[in-house]
Amino acid sequence: MRVLVLGCGEMAQVAIADLVRHEVFREVMVATRRVDAAEQFLSSLPTRTIRLSAHPVDVQDRAALVRLMKGCDAVCNLAGPNYRNAIPVAKAAIAAGVSLVDAMDDWETYLEMLELDEPARNAGVTVVTGLGASPGVTNVLARYGVERLDRVSEIRTAWVMRGSDLGGPALSRHLLYSLPSRAFVFEAGRMREVRPFCDGRETVRFPELGDVEVYHIGHPEPFMLAHCFPNIRYADDKAAFLPTGIADQIFTVGPGARAGGPDALDAAADALYRTAKDMVDVPKTGALRTEVRGERDGKRVRLVYTAAGRIGLGTGVPAAIGAQLLAIGKIAKRGVHPPERCLDPEWFLQAVDVRNIGKVIEEVVEE
């Protein structure tokens, strides 16, 4: 079998290494604008049985993408930023008739991605969108919790990112473009707008980090969870950045940079990325949290799932697992789906567990 990975940044390299290590695919193709860097990375991987190759591509070039995708068993898109690239890649995959997994993390892009559901179904293609750490692992843990309760009322997700571990420049663009712009919660059957980086402040506990104050941000989890579990009363997503100066930079610079157009946003993102790279004495461990509230056996119960780790592992490995599950037929739904709607959480969490990249902790609280 053959897989095509789009991108070769920090998170894509994690995914590529995982695909090589677990040998579901006999051929791993990597497509990126910087072929020389991709070839250098591929040459460092310890493999003799898997064919590796690097190919030049601009993901905005649909015809070139379709040619690369044809004949592949799955596509793993980690070419960011997602607000620019996720939709063109998904359209190319549908045209090529190849199923796709990505790590999309922009709420506006998610709503646009849903418009491709019917074309994907008609083409017999599965698009798993938003399979990174958050969204992604947070969402699968939500379904895992939902399946363990008799009735579910609320799903709350949260995450913490270290300023010293902001991933590559594309992630900095996402942080400035999406997080401080507009944010929403799902409440009483509808989406309600809240103020990002301001509203919903609360202190929650994360493994290895302890108590951290989090707040609403512009992320797609409320839309995704409401899409999959429309009968719940409430869903949200909150975040924090450590040190807090990173959050201040995102909140103050982001809206103006987005309004200023691509050049202004790119310049601001480059500055944010340089700030992160200069943080040599800041630990790199981040964390995520999913809380599912409801009833079981007539009692009110909260299921809390937490994990800690690096952003590259937390994003790249889930995307790689998704590509492997697509290829071996463990994801059967056609069309466009968030991960909690089409992945068996037992399969996914077992795959995460065998990789030893971070332990998921479950806490059961009866009220």
Coordinates of N, CA and C in Angstrom, one line a residue, residues 193-354:
E193 N -21.8 33.1 20.6 CA -20.5 33.7 20.4 C -20.1 34.2 21.8
V194 N -18.8 34.0 22.1 CA -18.1 34.5 23.3 C -16.9 35.3 22.9
R195 N -16.3 36.0 23.9 CA -15.1 36.7 23.6 C -13.8 35.9 23.8
P196 N -13.0 35.7 22.8 CA -11.8 34.8 22.9 C -10.8 35.5 23.8
F197 N -10.1 34.7 24.6 CA -9.1 35.1 25.5 C -9.6 35.9 26.7
C198 N -10.9 36.1 26.8 CA -11.5 36.9 27.9 C -12.6 36.1 28.6
D199 N -13.6 35.6 27.9 CA -14.7 34.9 28.6 C -14.4 33.5 29.0
G200 N -15.2 33.0 30.0 CA -15.1 31.6 30.4 C -13.9 31.3 31.2
R201 N -13.2 32.2 31.8 CA -12.0 31.9 32.6 C -12.3 31.0 33.8
E202 N -11.5 29.9 33.9 CA -11.6 29.0 35.0 C -10.3 28.3 35.2
T203 N -10.0 27.8 36.3 CA -8.8 27.1 36.6 C -9.1 25.6 36.6
V204 N -8.3 24.9 35.8 CA -8.5 23.4 35.7 C -7.1 22.8 35.9
R205 N -7.1 21.5 36.2 CA -5.9 20.8 36.5 C -5.5 19.9 35.4
F206 N -4.2 20.0 35.0 CA -3.6 19.2 33.9 C -2.5 18.3 34.5
P207 N -2.2 17.2 33.9 CA -1.1 16.4 34.4 C 0.2 17.1 34.0
E208 N 1.2 17.0 34.9 CA 2.5 17.6 34.8 C 2.5 19.1 34.9
L209 N 1.4 19.8 34.6 CA 1.4 21.2 34.7 C 0.7 21.8 35.9
G210 N -0.2 21.0 36.5 CA -0.9 21.4 37.7 C -2.1 22.3 37.3
D211 N -2.5 23.3 38.2 CA -3.6 24.1 37.9 C -3.2 25.2 36.9
V212 N -4.1 25.4 35.9 CA -3.8 26.4 34.9 C -5.1 27.1 34.6
E213 N -5.1 28.4 34.5 CA -6.3 29.2 34.1 C -6.5 29.2 32.6
V214 N -7.6 28.7 32.1 CA -7.9 28.6 30.7 C -9.1 29.5 30.3
Y215 N -9.3 29.8 29.0 CA -10.4 30.7 28.6 C -10.8 30.3 27.2
H216 N -12.0 30.7 26.7 CA -12.5 30.4 25.4 C -11.5 30.9 24.3
I217 N -11.4 30.1 23.3 CA -10.6 30.5 22.1 C -11.3 30.1 20.8
G218 N -10.9 30.6 19.7 CA -11.6 30.3 18.4 C -11.1 29.0 17.8
H219 N -11.7 27.9 18.3 CA -11.3 26.6 17.9 C -12.6 25.8 17.4
P220 N -12.4 24.7 16.6 CA -13.6 24.1 16.1 C -14.3 23.0 17.0
E221 N -13.8 22.7 18.1 CA -14.4 21.6 18.9 C -15.9 21.8 19.2
P222 N -16.3 23.0 19.6 CA -17.8 23.1 19.8 C -18.6 22.8 18.6
F223 N -18.2 23.2 17.4 CA -18.9 22.9 16.2 C -18.9 21.4 15.9
M224 N -17.7 20.8 16.1 CA -17.6 19.3 15.8 C -18.4 18.5 16.8
L225 N -18.3 18.8 18.0 CA -19.0 18.0 19.1 C -20.5 18.2 18.9
A226 N -21.0 19.4 18.6 CA -22.4 19.6 18.4 C -22.9 18.9 17.2
H227 N -22.0 18.8 16.2 CA -22.4 18.1 14.9 C -22.6 16.6 15.3
C228 N -21.7 16.0 16.1 CA -21.8 14.6 16.4 C -22.7 14.2 17.5
F229 N -22.9 15.1 18.5 CA -23.8 14.9 19.6 C -24.8 16.0 19.8
P230 N -25.7 16.1 18.9 CA -26.6 17.3 18.9 C -27.6 17.4 20.1
N231 N -27.7 16.3 20.8 CA -28.6 16.3 22.0 C -27.9 16.8 23.3
I232 N -26.7 17.1 23.3 CA -26.0 17.6 24.5 C -26.5 19.0 24.7
R233 N -26.3 19.4 26.0 CA -26.7 20.8 26.4 C -25.7 21.8 26.2
Y234 N -24.4 21.3 26.2 CA -23.3 22.3 26.2 C -22.0 21.7 25.7
A235 N -21.2 22.5 24.9 CA -19.9 22.0 24.5 C -19.0 23.3 24.3
D236 N -17.8 23.1 24.7 CA -16.8 24.3 24.5 C -15.4 23.8 24.3
D237 N -14.5 24.7 24.1 CA -13.1 24.5 24.0 C -12.4 25.7 24.6
K238 N -11.5 25.4 25.5 CA -10.7 26.5 26.2 C -9.2 26.1 26.1
A239 N -8.4 27.2 26.3 CA -6.9 27.0 26.1 C -6.2 28.0 27.0
A240 N -4.9 27.7 27.1 CA -4.0 28.7 27.8 C -2.6 28.5 27.2
F241 N -1.8 29.5 27.3 CA -0.4 29.5 26.8 C 0.5 29.9 28.0
L242 N 1.6 29.1 28.1 CA 2.5 29.4 29.1 C 3.9 29.6 28.5
P243 N 4.6 30.7 28.8 CA 4.2 31.8 29.7 C 3.0 32.6 29.1
T244 N 2.3 33.3 29.9 CA 1.1 34.1 29.5 C 1.4 35.2 28.5
G245 N 2.7 35.6 28.4 CA 3.0 36.6 27.4 C 2.8 36.2 26.0
I246 N 2.8 34.9 25.7 CA 2.5 34.4 24.4 C 1.0 34.6 24.1
A247 N 0.2 34.4 25.0 CA -1.3 34.6 24.8 C -1.5 36.1 24.6
D248 N -0.8 37.0 25.3 CA -1.0 38.4 25.1 C -0.6 38.8 23.7
Q249 N 0.5 38.2 23.2 CA 0.9 38.5 21.8 C -0.1 38.1 20.8
I250 N -0.6 36.9 21.0 CA -1.6 36.3 20.0 C -2.8 37.2 20.1
F251 N -3.3 37.6 21.3 CA -4.6 38.3 21.4 C -4.5 39.7 20.9
T252 N -3.3 40.4 21.1 CA -3.2 41.8 20.7 C -2.8 41.9 19.3
V253 N -2.0 41.0 18.7 CA -1.5 41.2 17.4 C -2.4 40.5 16.3
G254 N -3.0 39.4 16.7 CA -3.8 38.5 15.8 C -4.8 39.2 15.0
P255 N -5.8 39.9 15.6 CA -6.9 40.5 14.8 C -6.4 41.5 13.8
G256 N -5.5 42.4 14.2 CA -5.0 43.4 13.2 C -4.2 42.7 12.1
A257 N -3.4 41.7 12.4 CA -2.6 41.0 11.4 C -3.5 40.3 10.4
R258 N -4.6 39.7 10.9 CA -5.6 39.0 10.0 C -6.2 40.1 9.1
A259 N -6.6 41.2 9.7 CA -7.3 42.2 8.9 C -6.4 42.9 7.8
G260 N -5.1 42.8 8.1 CA -4.1 43.4 7.2 C -3.8 42.6 6.0
G261 N -4.3 41.4 5.9 CA -4.0 40.5 4.8 C -2.9 39.6 5.0
P262 N -2.6 38.7 3.9 CA -1.7 37.7 4.0 C -0.3 38.1 4.4
D263 N 0.2 39.2 3.8 CA 1.6 39.7 4.1 C 1.7 40.1 5.6
A264 N 0.7 40.9 6.1 CA 0.8 41.3 7.5 C 0.7 40.1 8.4
L265 N -0.2 39.1 8.1 CA -0.3 38.0 8.9 C 1.0 37.1 8.9
D266 N 1.6 37.0 7.8 CA 2.8 36.2 7.7 C 3.9 36.9 8.5
A267 N 4.0 38.2 8.4 CA 5.1 38.9 9.2 C 4.8 38.8 10.7
A268 N 3.6 38.9 11.1 CA 3.3 38.7 12.5 C 3.5 37.3 13.0
A269 N 3.2 36.3 12.2 CA 3.4 34.9 12.5 C 4.9 34.6 12.6
D270 N 5.7 35.2 11.7 CA 7.2 35.0 11.8 C 7.7 35.6 13.1
A271 N 7.2 36.7 13.5 CA 7.7 37.3 14.8 C 7.3 36.5 16.0
L272 N 6.1 35.9 15.9 CA 5.6 35.0 17.0 C 6.5 33.8 17.1
Y273 N 6.8 33.2 15.9 CA 7.6 32.0 15.8 C 9.0 32.3 16.4
R274 N 9.6 33.4 16.1 CA 10.9 33.8 16.6 C 10.9 34.0 18.1
T275 N 9.8 34.6 18.6 CA 9.7 34.7 20.1 C 9.7 33.3 20.7
A276 N 8.9 32.4 20.1 CA 8.9 31.0 20.7 C 10.2 30.4 20.7
K277 N 10.9 30.5 19.6 CA 12.3 29.9 19.4 C 13.3 30.4 20.4
D278 N 13.1 31.6 20.9 CA 14.0 32.2 21.8 C 13.8 31.7 23.3
M279 N 12.8 31.0 23.5 CA 12.4 30.5 24.9 C 13.2 29.3 25.2
V280 N 14.5 29.4 25.5 CA 15.3 28.2 25.7 C 15.2 27.6 27.1
D281 N 14.7 28.3 28.0 CA 14.6 27.8 29.4 C 13.2 27.4 29.8
V282 N 12.2 27.4 28.9 CA 10.8 27.1 29.1 C 10.6 25.6 28.8
P283 N 10.0 24.8 29.7 CA 9.7 23.4 29.4 C 8.8 23.3 28.2
K284 N 8.9 22.2 27.5 CA 8.1 22.1 26.2 C 6.8 21.3 26.4
T285 N 6.6 20.7 27.5 CA 5.4 19.8 27.7 C 4.1 20.6 27.8
G286 N 3.1 20.2 26.9 CA 1.8 20.8 27.0 C 0.9 19.7 27.5
A287 N -0.5 20.0 27.5 CA -1.4 19.0 28.0 C -2.8 19.3 27.4
L288 N -3.6 18.2 27.4 CA -5.0 18.4 27.0 C -6.0 17.7 28.0
R289 N -7.2 18.1 27.8 CA -8.2 17.6 28.8 C -9.6 17.5 28.1
T290 N -10.3 16.4 28.3 CA -11.7 16.3 27.9 C -12.5 15.9 29.1
E291 N -13.6 16.6 29.3 CA -14.5 16.3 30.4 C -15.9 16.0 29.9
V292 N -16.5 14.9 30.2 CA -17.8 14.5 29.7 C -18.7 14.4 30.9
R293 N -19.8 15.1 31.0 CA -20.7 15.1 32.1 C -22.0 14.5 31.7
G294 N -22.6 13.7 32.6 CA -23.9 13.1 32.3 C -24.4 12.2 33.4
E295 N -25.1 11.2 33.1 CA -25.6 10.2 34.1 C -25.3 8.8 33.7
R296 N -25.1 8.0 34.8 CA -24.9 6.6 34.6 C -25.5 5.9 35.9
D297 N -26.3 4.9 35.6 CA -27.0 4.2 36.6 C -27.8 5.1 37.6
G298 N -28.4 6.1 37.0 CA -29.1 7.1 37.8 C -28.3 8.1 38.6
K299 N -27.0 8.1 38.5 CA -26.2 9.0 39.2 C -25.5 10.0 38.3
R300 N -25.3 11.2 38.7 CA -24.6 12.2 37.9 C -23.1 11.9 38.0
V301 N -22.5 11.9 36.8 CA -21.1 11.4 36.7 C -20.3 12.4 35.8
R302 N -19.1 12.6 36.2 CA -18.1 13.4 35.3 C -17.0 12.4 35.0
L303 N -16.7 12.2 33.7 CA -15.5 11.5 33.2 C -14.5 12.5 32.7
V304 N -13.3 12.5 33.3 CA -12.3 13.4 32.9 C -11.1 12.7 32.4
Y305 N -10.7 13.0 31.1 CA -9.6 12.4 30.5 C -8.5 13.4 30.2
T306 N -7.3 13.1 30.7 CA -6.2 14.1 30.5 C -4.9 13.4 30.0
A307 N -4.1 14.1 29.3 CA -2.8 13.6 28.9 C -1.8 14.8 28.7
A308 N -0.5 14.5 28.8 CA 0.5 15.5 28.6 C 1.5 15.1 27.6
G309 N 2.1 16.0 26.9 CA 3.1 15.7 25.9 C 3.5 16.9 25.0
R310 N 4.3 16.6 24.0 CA 4.7 17.6 23.0 C 3.7 17.8 21.9
I311 N 3.6 19.0 21.4 CA 2.6 19.3 20.3 C 2.8 18.5 19.0
G312 N 4.1 18.3 18.7 CA 4.4 17.6 17.4 C 4.0 16.2 17.5
L313 N 4.3 15.5 18.6 CA 3.8 14.1 18.8 C 2.3 14.1 18.9
G314 N 1.7 15.0 19.6 CA 0.3 15.0 19.8 C -0.5 15.2 18.5
T315 N 0.1 15.9 17.6 CA -0.6 16.1 16.3 C -0.2 15.2 15.2
G316 N 1.1 14.9 15.0 CA 1.6 14.1 13.9 C 1.2 12.6 14.1
V317 N 1.3 12.1 15.3 CA 1.0 10.7 15.5 C -0.5 10.4 15.3
P318 N -1.4 11.1 15.9 CA -2.9 10.8 15.6 C -3.2 10.9 14.1
A319 N -2.6 11.8 13.3 CA -2.9 11.9 11.9 C -2.3 10.7 11.2
A320 N -1.2 10.2 11.6 CA -0.6 9.0 11.0 C -1.4 7.8 11.3
I321 N -1.9 7.7 12.6 CA -2.8 6.6 12.9 C -4.1 6.6 12.1
G322 N -4.6 7.8 11.8 CA -5.8 7.9 11.0 C -5.5 7.4 9.6
A323 N -4.4 7.8 9.0 CA -4.1 7.3 7.7 C -4.0 5.8 7.6
Q324 N -3.4 5.2 8.7 CA -3.3 3.7 8.7 C -4.6 3.1 8.9
L325 N -5.5 3.6 9.7 CA -6.8 3.0 9.9 C -7.6 3.2 8.6
L326 N -7.5 4.3 7.9 CA -8.1 4.4 6.6 C -7.7 3.3 5.6
A327 N -6.4 3.1 5.6 CA -5.9 2.1 4.6 C -6.3 0.7 4.9
I328 N -6.4 0.3 6.1 CA -6.7 -1.1 6.5 C -8.2 -1.3 6.6
G329 N -9.0 -0.3 6.3 CA -10.5 -0.4 6.3 C -11.2 -0.3 7.6
K330 N -10.5 0.3 8.6 CA -11.1 0.5 9.9 C -12.0 1.7 10.0
I331 N -12.0 2.5 9.0 CA -12.9 3.7 8.9 C -13.8 3.5 7.7
A332 N -15.0 3.2 7.9 CA -15.9 2.8 6.8 C -16.8 3.9 6.3
K333 N -17.1 4.9 7.1 CA -18.0 6.0 6.7 C -17.5 6.8 5.5
R334 N -18.3 7.0 4.5 CA -17.9 7.9 3.4 C -18.4 9.3 3.7
G335 N -17.7 10.3 3.1 CA -18.1 11.6 3.3 C -17.1 12.3 4.2
V336 N -17.5 13.5 4.7 CA -16.6 14.3 5.5 C -17.0 14.1 7.0
H337 N -16.1 13.8 7.9 CA -16.4 13.5 9.3 C -15.3 14.0 10.2
P338 N -15.7 14.6 11.3 CA -14.7 14.8 12.4 C -14.4 13.4 13.0
P339 N -13.3 13.3 13.7 CA -12.8 11.9 14.1 C -13.7 11.2 15.1
E340 N -14.4 12.0 15.9 CA -15.3 11.3 16.9 C -16.5 10.7 16.2
R341 N -16.8 11.0 15.0 CA -17.9 10.5 14.3 C -17.6 9.2 13.5
C342 N -16.3 9.0 13.2 CA -16.0 7.9 12.3 C -15.0 6.9 12.8
L343 N -14.3 7.3 13.9 CA -13.3 6.4 14.5 C -13.8 5.6 15.7
D344 N -13.5 4.3 15.7 CA -13.7 3.6 16.9 C -12.7 4.0 18.0
P345 N -13.2 4.6 19.1 CA -12.2 5.1 20.1 C -11.4 4.0 20.7
E346 N -11.9 2.8 20.8 CA -11.1 1.7 21.3 C -9.9 1.4 20.4
W347 N -10.1 1.3 19.1 CA -9.0 1.1 18.1 C -8.0 2.2 18.2
F348 N -8.5 3.5 18.2 CA -7.6 4.6 18.2 C -6.8 4.7 19.4
L349 N -7.4 4.6 20.6 CA -6.7 4.7 21.8 C -5.7 3.6 22.1
Q350 N -6.1 2.4 21.6 CA -5.1 1.3 21.6 C -3.9 1.6 20.8
A351 N -4.1 2.2 19.6 CA -3.0 2.5 18.7 C -2.1 3.6 19.4
V352 N -2.7 4.5 20.1 CA -1.9 5.6 20.8 C -1.1 4.9 21.9
D353 N -1.8 4.0 22.6 CA -1.1 3.4 23.8 C 0.1 2.6 23.4
V354 N 0.1 1.8 22.3 CA 1.2 1.0 22.0 C 2.4 1.9 21.5

